[in-house]
mmCIF file of N, CA and C in Angstrom:
data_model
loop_
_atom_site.group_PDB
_atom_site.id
_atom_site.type_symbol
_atom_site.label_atom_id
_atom_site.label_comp_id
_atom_site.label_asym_id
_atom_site.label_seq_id
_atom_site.Cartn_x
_atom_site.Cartn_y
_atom_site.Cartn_z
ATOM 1 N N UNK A 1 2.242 65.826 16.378
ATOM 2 C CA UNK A 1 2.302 65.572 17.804
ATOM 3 C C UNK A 1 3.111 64.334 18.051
ATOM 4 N N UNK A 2 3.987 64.400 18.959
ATOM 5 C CA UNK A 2 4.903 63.380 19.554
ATOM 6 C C UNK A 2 4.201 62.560 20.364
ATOM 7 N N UNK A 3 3.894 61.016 19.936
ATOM 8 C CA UNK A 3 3.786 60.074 20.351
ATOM 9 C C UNK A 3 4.521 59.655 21.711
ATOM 10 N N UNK A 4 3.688 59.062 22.492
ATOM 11 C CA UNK A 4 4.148 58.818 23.714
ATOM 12 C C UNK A 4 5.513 57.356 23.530
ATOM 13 N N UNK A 5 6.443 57.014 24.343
ATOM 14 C CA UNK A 5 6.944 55.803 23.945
ATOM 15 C C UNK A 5 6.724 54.842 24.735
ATOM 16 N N UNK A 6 6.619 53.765 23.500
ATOM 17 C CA UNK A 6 6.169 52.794 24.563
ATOM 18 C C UNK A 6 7.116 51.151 23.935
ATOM 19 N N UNK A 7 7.174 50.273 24.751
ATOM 20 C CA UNK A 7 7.955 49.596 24.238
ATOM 21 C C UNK A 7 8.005 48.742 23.520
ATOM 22 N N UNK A 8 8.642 48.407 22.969
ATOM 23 C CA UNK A 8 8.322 47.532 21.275
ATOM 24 C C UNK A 8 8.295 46.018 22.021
ATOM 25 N N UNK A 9 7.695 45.023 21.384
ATOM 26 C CA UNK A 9 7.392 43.961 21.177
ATOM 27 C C UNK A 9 8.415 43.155 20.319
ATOM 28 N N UNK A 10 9.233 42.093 20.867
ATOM 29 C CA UNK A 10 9.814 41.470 20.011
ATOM 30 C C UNK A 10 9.120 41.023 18.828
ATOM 31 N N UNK A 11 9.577 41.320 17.604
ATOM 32 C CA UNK A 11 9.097 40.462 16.222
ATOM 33 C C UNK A 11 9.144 38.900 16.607
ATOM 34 N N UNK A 12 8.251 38.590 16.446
ATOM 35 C CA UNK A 12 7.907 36.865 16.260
ATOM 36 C C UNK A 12 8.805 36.281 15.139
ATOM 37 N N UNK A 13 9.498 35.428 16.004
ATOM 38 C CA UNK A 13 10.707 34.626 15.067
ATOM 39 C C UNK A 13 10.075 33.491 14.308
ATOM 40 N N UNK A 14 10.354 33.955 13.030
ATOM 41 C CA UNK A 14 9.986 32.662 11.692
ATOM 42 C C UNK A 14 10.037 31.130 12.183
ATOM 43 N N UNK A 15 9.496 30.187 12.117
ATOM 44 C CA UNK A 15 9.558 28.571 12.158
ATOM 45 C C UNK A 15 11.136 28.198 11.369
ATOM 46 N N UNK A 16 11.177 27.694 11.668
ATOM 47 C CA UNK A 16 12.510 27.350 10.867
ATOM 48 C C UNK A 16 12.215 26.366 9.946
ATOM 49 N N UNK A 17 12.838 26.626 8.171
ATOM 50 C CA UNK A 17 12.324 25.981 7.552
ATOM 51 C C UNK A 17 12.799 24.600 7.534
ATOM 52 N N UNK A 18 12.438 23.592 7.140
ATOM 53 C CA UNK A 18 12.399 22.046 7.128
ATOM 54 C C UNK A 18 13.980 21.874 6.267
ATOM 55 N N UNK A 19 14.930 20.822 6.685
ATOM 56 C CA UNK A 19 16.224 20.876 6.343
ATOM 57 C C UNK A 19 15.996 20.472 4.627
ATOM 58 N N UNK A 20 15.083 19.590 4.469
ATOM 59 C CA UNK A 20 14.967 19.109 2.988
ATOM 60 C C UNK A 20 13.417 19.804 2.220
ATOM 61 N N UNK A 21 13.153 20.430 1.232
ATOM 62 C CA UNK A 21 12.000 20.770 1.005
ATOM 63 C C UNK A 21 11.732 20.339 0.293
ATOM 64 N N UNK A 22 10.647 19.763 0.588
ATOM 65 C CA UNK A 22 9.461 18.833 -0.463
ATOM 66 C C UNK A 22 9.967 18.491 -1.647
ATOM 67 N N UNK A 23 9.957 17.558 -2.507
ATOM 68 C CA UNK A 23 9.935 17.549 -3.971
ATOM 69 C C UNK A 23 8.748 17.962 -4.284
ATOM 70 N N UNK A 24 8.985 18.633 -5.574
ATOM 71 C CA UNK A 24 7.644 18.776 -6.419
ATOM 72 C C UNK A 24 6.918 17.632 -6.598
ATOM 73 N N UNK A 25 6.016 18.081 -6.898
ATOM 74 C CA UNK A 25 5.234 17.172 -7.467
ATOM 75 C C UNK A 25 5.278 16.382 -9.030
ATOM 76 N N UNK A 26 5.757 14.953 -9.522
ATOM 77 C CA UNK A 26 5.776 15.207 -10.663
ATOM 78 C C UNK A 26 5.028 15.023 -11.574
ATOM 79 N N UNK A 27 5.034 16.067 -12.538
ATOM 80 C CA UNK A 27 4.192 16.060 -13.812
ATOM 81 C C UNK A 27 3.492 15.213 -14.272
ATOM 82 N N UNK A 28 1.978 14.851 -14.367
ATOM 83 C CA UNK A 28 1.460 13.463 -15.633
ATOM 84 C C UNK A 28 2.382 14.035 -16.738
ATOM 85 N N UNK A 29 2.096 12.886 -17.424
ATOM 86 C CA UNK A 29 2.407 12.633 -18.873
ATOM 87 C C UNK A 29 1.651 13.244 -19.762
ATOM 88 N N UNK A 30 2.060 13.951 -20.495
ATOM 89 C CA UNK A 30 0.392 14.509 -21.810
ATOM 90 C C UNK A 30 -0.613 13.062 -21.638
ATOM 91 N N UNK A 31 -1.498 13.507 -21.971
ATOM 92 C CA UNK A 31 -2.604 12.244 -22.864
ATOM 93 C C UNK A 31 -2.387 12.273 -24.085
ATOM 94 N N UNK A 32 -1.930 10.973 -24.927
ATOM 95 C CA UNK A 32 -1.954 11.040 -25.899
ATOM 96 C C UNK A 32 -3.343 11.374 -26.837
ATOM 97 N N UNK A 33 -3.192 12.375 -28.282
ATOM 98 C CA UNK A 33 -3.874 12.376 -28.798
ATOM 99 C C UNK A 33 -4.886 11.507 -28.770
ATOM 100 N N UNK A 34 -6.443 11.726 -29.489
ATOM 101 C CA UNK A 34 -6.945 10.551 -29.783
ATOM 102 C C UNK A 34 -6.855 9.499 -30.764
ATOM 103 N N UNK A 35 -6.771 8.372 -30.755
ATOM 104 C CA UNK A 35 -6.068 7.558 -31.799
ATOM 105 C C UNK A 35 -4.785 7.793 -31.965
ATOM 106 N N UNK A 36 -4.644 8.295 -31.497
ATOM 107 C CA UNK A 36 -2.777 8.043 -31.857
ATOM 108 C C UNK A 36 -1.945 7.034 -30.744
ATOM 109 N N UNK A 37 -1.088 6.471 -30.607
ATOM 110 C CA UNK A 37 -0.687 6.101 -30.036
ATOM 111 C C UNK A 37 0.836 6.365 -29.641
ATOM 112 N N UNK A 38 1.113 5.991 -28.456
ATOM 113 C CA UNK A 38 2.305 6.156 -27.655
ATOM 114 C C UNK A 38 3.242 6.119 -27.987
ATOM 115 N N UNK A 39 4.586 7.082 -28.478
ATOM 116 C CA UNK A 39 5.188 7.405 -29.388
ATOM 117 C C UNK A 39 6.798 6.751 -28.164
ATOM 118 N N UNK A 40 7.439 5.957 -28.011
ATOM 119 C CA UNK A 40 8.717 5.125 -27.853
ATOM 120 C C UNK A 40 9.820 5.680 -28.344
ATOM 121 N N UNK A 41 11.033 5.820 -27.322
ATOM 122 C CA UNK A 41 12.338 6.056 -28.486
ATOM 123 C C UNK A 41 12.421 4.104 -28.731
ATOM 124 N N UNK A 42 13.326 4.450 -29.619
ATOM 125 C CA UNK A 42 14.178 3.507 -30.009
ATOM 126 C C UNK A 42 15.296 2.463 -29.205
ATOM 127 N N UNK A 43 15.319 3.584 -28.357
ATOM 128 C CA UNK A 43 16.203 3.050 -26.766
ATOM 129 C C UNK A 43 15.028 1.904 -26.110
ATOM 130 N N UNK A 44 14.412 2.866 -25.749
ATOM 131 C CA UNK A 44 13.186 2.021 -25.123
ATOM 132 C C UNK A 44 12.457 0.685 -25.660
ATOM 133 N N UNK A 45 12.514 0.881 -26.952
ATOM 134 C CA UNK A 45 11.550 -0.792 -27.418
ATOM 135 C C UNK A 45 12.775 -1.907 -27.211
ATOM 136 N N UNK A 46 14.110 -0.965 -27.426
ATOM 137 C CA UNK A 46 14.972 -2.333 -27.790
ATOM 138 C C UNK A 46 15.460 -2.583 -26.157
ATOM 139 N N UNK A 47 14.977 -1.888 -24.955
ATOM 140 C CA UNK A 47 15.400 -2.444 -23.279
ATOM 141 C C UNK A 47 14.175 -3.217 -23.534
ATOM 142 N N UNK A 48 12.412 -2.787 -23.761
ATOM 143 C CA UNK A 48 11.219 -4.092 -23.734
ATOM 144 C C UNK A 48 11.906 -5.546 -24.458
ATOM 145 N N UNK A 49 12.301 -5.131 -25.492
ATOM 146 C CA UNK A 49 12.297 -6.280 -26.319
ATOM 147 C C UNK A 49 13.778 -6.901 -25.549
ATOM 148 N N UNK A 50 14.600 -6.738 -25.270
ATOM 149 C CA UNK A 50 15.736 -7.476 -24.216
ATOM 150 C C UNK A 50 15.035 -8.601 -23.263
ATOM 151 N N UNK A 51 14.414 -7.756 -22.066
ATOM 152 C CA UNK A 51 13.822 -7.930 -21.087
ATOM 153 C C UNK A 51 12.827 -8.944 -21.791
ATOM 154 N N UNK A 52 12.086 -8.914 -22.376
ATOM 155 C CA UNK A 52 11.567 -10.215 -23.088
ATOM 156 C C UNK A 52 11.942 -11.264 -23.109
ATOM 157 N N UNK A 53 12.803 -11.003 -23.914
ATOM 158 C CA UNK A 53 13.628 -12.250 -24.648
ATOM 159 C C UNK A 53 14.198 -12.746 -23.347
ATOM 160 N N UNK A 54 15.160 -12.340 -22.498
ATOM 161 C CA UNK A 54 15.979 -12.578 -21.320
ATOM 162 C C UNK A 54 14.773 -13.579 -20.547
ATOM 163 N N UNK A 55 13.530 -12.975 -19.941
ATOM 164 C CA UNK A 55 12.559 -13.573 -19.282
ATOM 165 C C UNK A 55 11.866 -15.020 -19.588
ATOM 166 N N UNK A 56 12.049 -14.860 -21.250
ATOM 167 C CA UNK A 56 11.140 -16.026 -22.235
ATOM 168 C C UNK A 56 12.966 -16.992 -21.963
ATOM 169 N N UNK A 57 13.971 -16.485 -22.066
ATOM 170 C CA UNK A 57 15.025 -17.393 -21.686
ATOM 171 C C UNK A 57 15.169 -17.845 -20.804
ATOM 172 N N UNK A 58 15.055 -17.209 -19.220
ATOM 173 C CA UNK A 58 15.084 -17.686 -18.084
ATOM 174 C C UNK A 58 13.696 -18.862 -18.252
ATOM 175 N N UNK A 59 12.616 -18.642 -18.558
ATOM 176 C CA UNK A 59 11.491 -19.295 -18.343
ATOM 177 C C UNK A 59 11.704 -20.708 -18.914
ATOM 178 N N UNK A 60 12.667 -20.940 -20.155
ATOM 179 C CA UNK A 60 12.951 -22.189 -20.767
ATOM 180 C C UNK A 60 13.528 -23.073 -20.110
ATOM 181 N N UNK A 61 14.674 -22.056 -19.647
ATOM 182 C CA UNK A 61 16.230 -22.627 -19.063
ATOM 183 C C UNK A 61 15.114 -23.536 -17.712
ATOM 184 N N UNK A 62 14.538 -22.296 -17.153
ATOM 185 C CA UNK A 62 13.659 -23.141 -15.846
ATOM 186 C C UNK A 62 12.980 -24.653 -16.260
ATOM 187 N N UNK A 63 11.692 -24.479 -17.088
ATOM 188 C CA UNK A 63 11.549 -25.737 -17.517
ATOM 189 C C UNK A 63 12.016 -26.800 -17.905
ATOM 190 N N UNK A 64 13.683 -26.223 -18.957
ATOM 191 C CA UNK A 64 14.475 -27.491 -19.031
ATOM 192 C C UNK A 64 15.410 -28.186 -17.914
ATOM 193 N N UNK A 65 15.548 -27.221 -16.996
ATOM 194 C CA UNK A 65 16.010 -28.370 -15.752
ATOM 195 C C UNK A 65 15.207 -28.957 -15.248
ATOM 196 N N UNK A 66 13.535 -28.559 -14.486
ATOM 197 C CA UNK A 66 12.787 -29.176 -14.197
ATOM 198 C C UNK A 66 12.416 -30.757 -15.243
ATOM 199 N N UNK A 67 12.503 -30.543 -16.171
ATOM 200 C CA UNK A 67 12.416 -31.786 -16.837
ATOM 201 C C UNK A 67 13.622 -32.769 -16.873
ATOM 202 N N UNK A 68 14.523 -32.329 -16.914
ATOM 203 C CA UNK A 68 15.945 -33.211 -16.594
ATOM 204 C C UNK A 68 15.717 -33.527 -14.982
ATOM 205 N N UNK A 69 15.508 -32.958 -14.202
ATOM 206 C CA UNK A 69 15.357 -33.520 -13.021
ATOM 207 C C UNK A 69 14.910 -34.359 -12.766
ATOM 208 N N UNK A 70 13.139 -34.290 -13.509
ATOM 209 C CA UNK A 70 11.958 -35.131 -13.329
ATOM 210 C C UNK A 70 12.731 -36.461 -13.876
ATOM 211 N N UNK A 71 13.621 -36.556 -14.861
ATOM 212 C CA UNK A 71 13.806 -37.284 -15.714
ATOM 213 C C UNK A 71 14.878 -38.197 -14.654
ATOM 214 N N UNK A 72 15.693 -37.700 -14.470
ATOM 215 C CA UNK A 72 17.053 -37.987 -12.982
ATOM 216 C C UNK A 72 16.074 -39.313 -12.250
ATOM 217 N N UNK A 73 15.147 -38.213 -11.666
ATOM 218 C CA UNK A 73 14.095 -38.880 -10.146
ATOM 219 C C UNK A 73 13.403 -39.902 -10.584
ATOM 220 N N UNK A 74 12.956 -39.927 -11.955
ATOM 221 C CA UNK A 74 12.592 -40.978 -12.844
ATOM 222 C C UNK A 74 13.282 -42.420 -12.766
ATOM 223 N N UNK A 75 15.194 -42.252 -13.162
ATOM 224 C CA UNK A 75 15.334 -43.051 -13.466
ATOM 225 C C UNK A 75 15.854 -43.417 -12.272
ATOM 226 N N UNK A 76 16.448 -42.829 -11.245
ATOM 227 C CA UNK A 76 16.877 -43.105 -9.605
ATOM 228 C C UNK A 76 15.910 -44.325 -8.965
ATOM 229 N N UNK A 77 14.177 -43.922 -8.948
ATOM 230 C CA UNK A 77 13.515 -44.872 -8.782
ATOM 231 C C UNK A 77 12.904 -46.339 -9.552
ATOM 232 N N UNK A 78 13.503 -46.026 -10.478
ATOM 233 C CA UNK A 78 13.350 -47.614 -11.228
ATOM 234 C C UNK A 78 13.780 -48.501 -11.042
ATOM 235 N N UNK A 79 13.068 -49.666 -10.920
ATOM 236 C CA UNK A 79 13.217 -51.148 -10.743
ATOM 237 C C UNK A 79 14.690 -51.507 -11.318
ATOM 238 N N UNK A 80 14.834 -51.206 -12.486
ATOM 239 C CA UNK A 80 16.366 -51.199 -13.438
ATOM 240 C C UNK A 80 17.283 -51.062 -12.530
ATOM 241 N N UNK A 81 17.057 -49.928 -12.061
ATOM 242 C CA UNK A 81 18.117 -48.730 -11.249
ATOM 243 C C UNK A 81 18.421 -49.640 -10.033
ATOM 244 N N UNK A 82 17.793 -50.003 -9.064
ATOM 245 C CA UNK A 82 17.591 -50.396 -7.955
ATOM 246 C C UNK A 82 18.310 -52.392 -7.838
ATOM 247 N N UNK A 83 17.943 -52.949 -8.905
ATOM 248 C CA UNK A 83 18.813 -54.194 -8.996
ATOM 249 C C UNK A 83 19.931 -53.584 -9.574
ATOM 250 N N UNK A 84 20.678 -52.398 -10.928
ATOM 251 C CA UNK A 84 21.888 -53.001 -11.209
ATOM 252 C C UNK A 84 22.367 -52.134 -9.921
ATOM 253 N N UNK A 85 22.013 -51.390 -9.326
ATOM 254 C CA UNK A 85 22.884 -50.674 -7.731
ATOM 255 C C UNK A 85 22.824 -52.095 -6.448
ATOM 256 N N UNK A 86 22.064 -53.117 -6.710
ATOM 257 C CA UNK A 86 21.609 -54.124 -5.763
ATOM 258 C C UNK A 86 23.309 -55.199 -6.197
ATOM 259 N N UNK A 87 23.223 -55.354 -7.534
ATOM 260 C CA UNK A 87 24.347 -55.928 -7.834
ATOM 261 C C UNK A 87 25.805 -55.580 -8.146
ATOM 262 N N UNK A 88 25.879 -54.601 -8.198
ATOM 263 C CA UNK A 88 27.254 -53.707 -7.936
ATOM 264 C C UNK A 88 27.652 -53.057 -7.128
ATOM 265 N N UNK A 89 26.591 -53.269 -6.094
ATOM 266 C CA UNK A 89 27.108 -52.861 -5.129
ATOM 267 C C UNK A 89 27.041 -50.920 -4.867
ATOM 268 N N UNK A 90 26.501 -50.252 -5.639
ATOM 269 C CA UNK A 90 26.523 -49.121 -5.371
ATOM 270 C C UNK A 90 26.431 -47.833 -4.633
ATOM 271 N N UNK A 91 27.158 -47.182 -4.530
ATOM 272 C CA UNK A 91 26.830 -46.085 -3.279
ATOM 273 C C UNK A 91 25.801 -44.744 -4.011
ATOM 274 N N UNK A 92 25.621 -44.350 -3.244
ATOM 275 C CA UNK A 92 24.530 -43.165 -3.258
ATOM 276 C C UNK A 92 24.404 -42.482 -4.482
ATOM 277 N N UNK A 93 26.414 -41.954 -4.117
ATOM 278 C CA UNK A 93 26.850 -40.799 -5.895
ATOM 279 C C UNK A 93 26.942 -41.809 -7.185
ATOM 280 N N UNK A 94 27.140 -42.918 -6.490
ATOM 281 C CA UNK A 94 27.557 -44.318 -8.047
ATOM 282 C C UNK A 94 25.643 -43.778 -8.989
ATOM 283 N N UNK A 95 24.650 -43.926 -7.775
ATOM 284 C CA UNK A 95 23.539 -44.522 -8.806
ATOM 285 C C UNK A 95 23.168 -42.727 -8.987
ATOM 286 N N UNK A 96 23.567 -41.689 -8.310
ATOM 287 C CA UNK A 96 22.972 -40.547 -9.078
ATOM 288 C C UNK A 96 24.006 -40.118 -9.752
ATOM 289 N N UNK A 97 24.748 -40.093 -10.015
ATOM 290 C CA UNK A 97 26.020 -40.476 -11.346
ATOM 291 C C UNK A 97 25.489 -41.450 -12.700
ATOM 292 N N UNK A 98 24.843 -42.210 -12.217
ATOM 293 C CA UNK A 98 24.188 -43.499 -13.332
ATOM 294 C C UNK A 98 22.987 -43.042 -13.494
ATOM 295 N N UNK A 99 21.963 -42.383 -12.589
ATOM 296 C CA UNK A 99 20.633 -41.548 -13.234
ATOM 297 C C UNK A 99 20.987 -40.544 -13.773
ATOM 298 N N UNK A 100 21.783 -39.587 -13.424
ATOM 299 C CA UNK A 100 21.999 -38.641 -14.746
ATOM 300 C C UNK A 100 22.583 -38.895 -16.158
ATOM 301 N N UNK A 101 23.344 -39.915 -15.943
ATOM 302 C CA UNK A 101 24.120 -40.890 -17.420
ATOM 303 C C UNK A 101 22.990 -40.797 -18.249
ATOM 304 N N UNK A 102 22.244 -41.658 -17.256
ATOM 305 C CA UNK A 102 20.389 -42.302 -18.334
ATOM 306 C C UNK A 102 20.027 -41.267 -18.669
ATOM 307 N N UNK A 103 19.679 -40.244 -17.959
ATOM 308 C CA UNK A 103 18.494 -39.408 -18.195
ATOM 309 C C UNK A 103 19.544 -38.285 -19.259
ATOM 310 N N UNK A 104 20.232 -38.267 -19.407
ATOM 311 C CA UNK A 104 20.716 -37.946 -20.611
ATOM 312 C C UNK A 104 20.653 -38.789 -22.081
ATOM 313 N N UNK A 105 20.621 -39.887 -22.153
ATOM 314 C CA UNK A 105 20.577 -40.628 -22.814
ATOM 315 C C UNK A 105 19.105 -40.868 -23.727
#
C-alpha cells in the first residue's frame, strides 16, 4: 500500500567541528620495575651533568664577585683610604680606581 506523502523534515545540520582538535592525552611513563631503577640515555646524564657543572659555575663566579666587592666597599671606607684621598686630593674614580688596586692586592 502507497503511503500517503508527506513532507520531509530538513536533516539537522552537524555542529561544526572545532578548527584545532584536542591533543591527546599524553601517555605516563611505564613504572619502573621493582628495584630497578631508571634507565637514562647517555645523551641525557651528560645534558644533567653540564647543567650542573654550568650552575655550580655560575654559583662561584656569583660568590667571587660578591667577595671582591665586599672587599672594594671595605677598602673605599677605610680610614687609610679617606686621608691618602684627603691628601691628594682625589676624585671619586681616583679612590674607586685605588679600592680596587687594594682589594686586589
Amino acid at each position: 500500500a502507497p503511503q500517503p506523502a508527506t513532507p520531509k523534515q530538513p536533516a539537522p545540520t552537524p555542529a561544526p567541528a572545532p578548527a584545532t582538535a584536542p591533543a591527546p592525552a599524553p601517555k605516563p611513563a611505564p613504572a619502573p620495575a621493582a628495584g630497578r631503577p631508571t634507565q637514562y640515555s647517555d645523551e641525557h646524564r651528560l645534558k644533567f651533568l653540564w647543567r650542573t657543572i654550568e650552575e655550580q659555575k655560575l654559583n662561584l663566579t656569583k660568590a667571587r664577585d660578591a667577595r671582591i666587592a665586599a672587599e672594594v666597599d671595605r677598602v673605599k671606607t677605610s680610614p687609610e683610604t679617606a686621608r691618602l684621598a684627603g691628601l691628594l686630593l682625589w676624585s671619586k674614580s681616583e679612590i674607586d680606581f685605588y679600592a680596587a688596586m687594594k682589594a686586589d692586592l
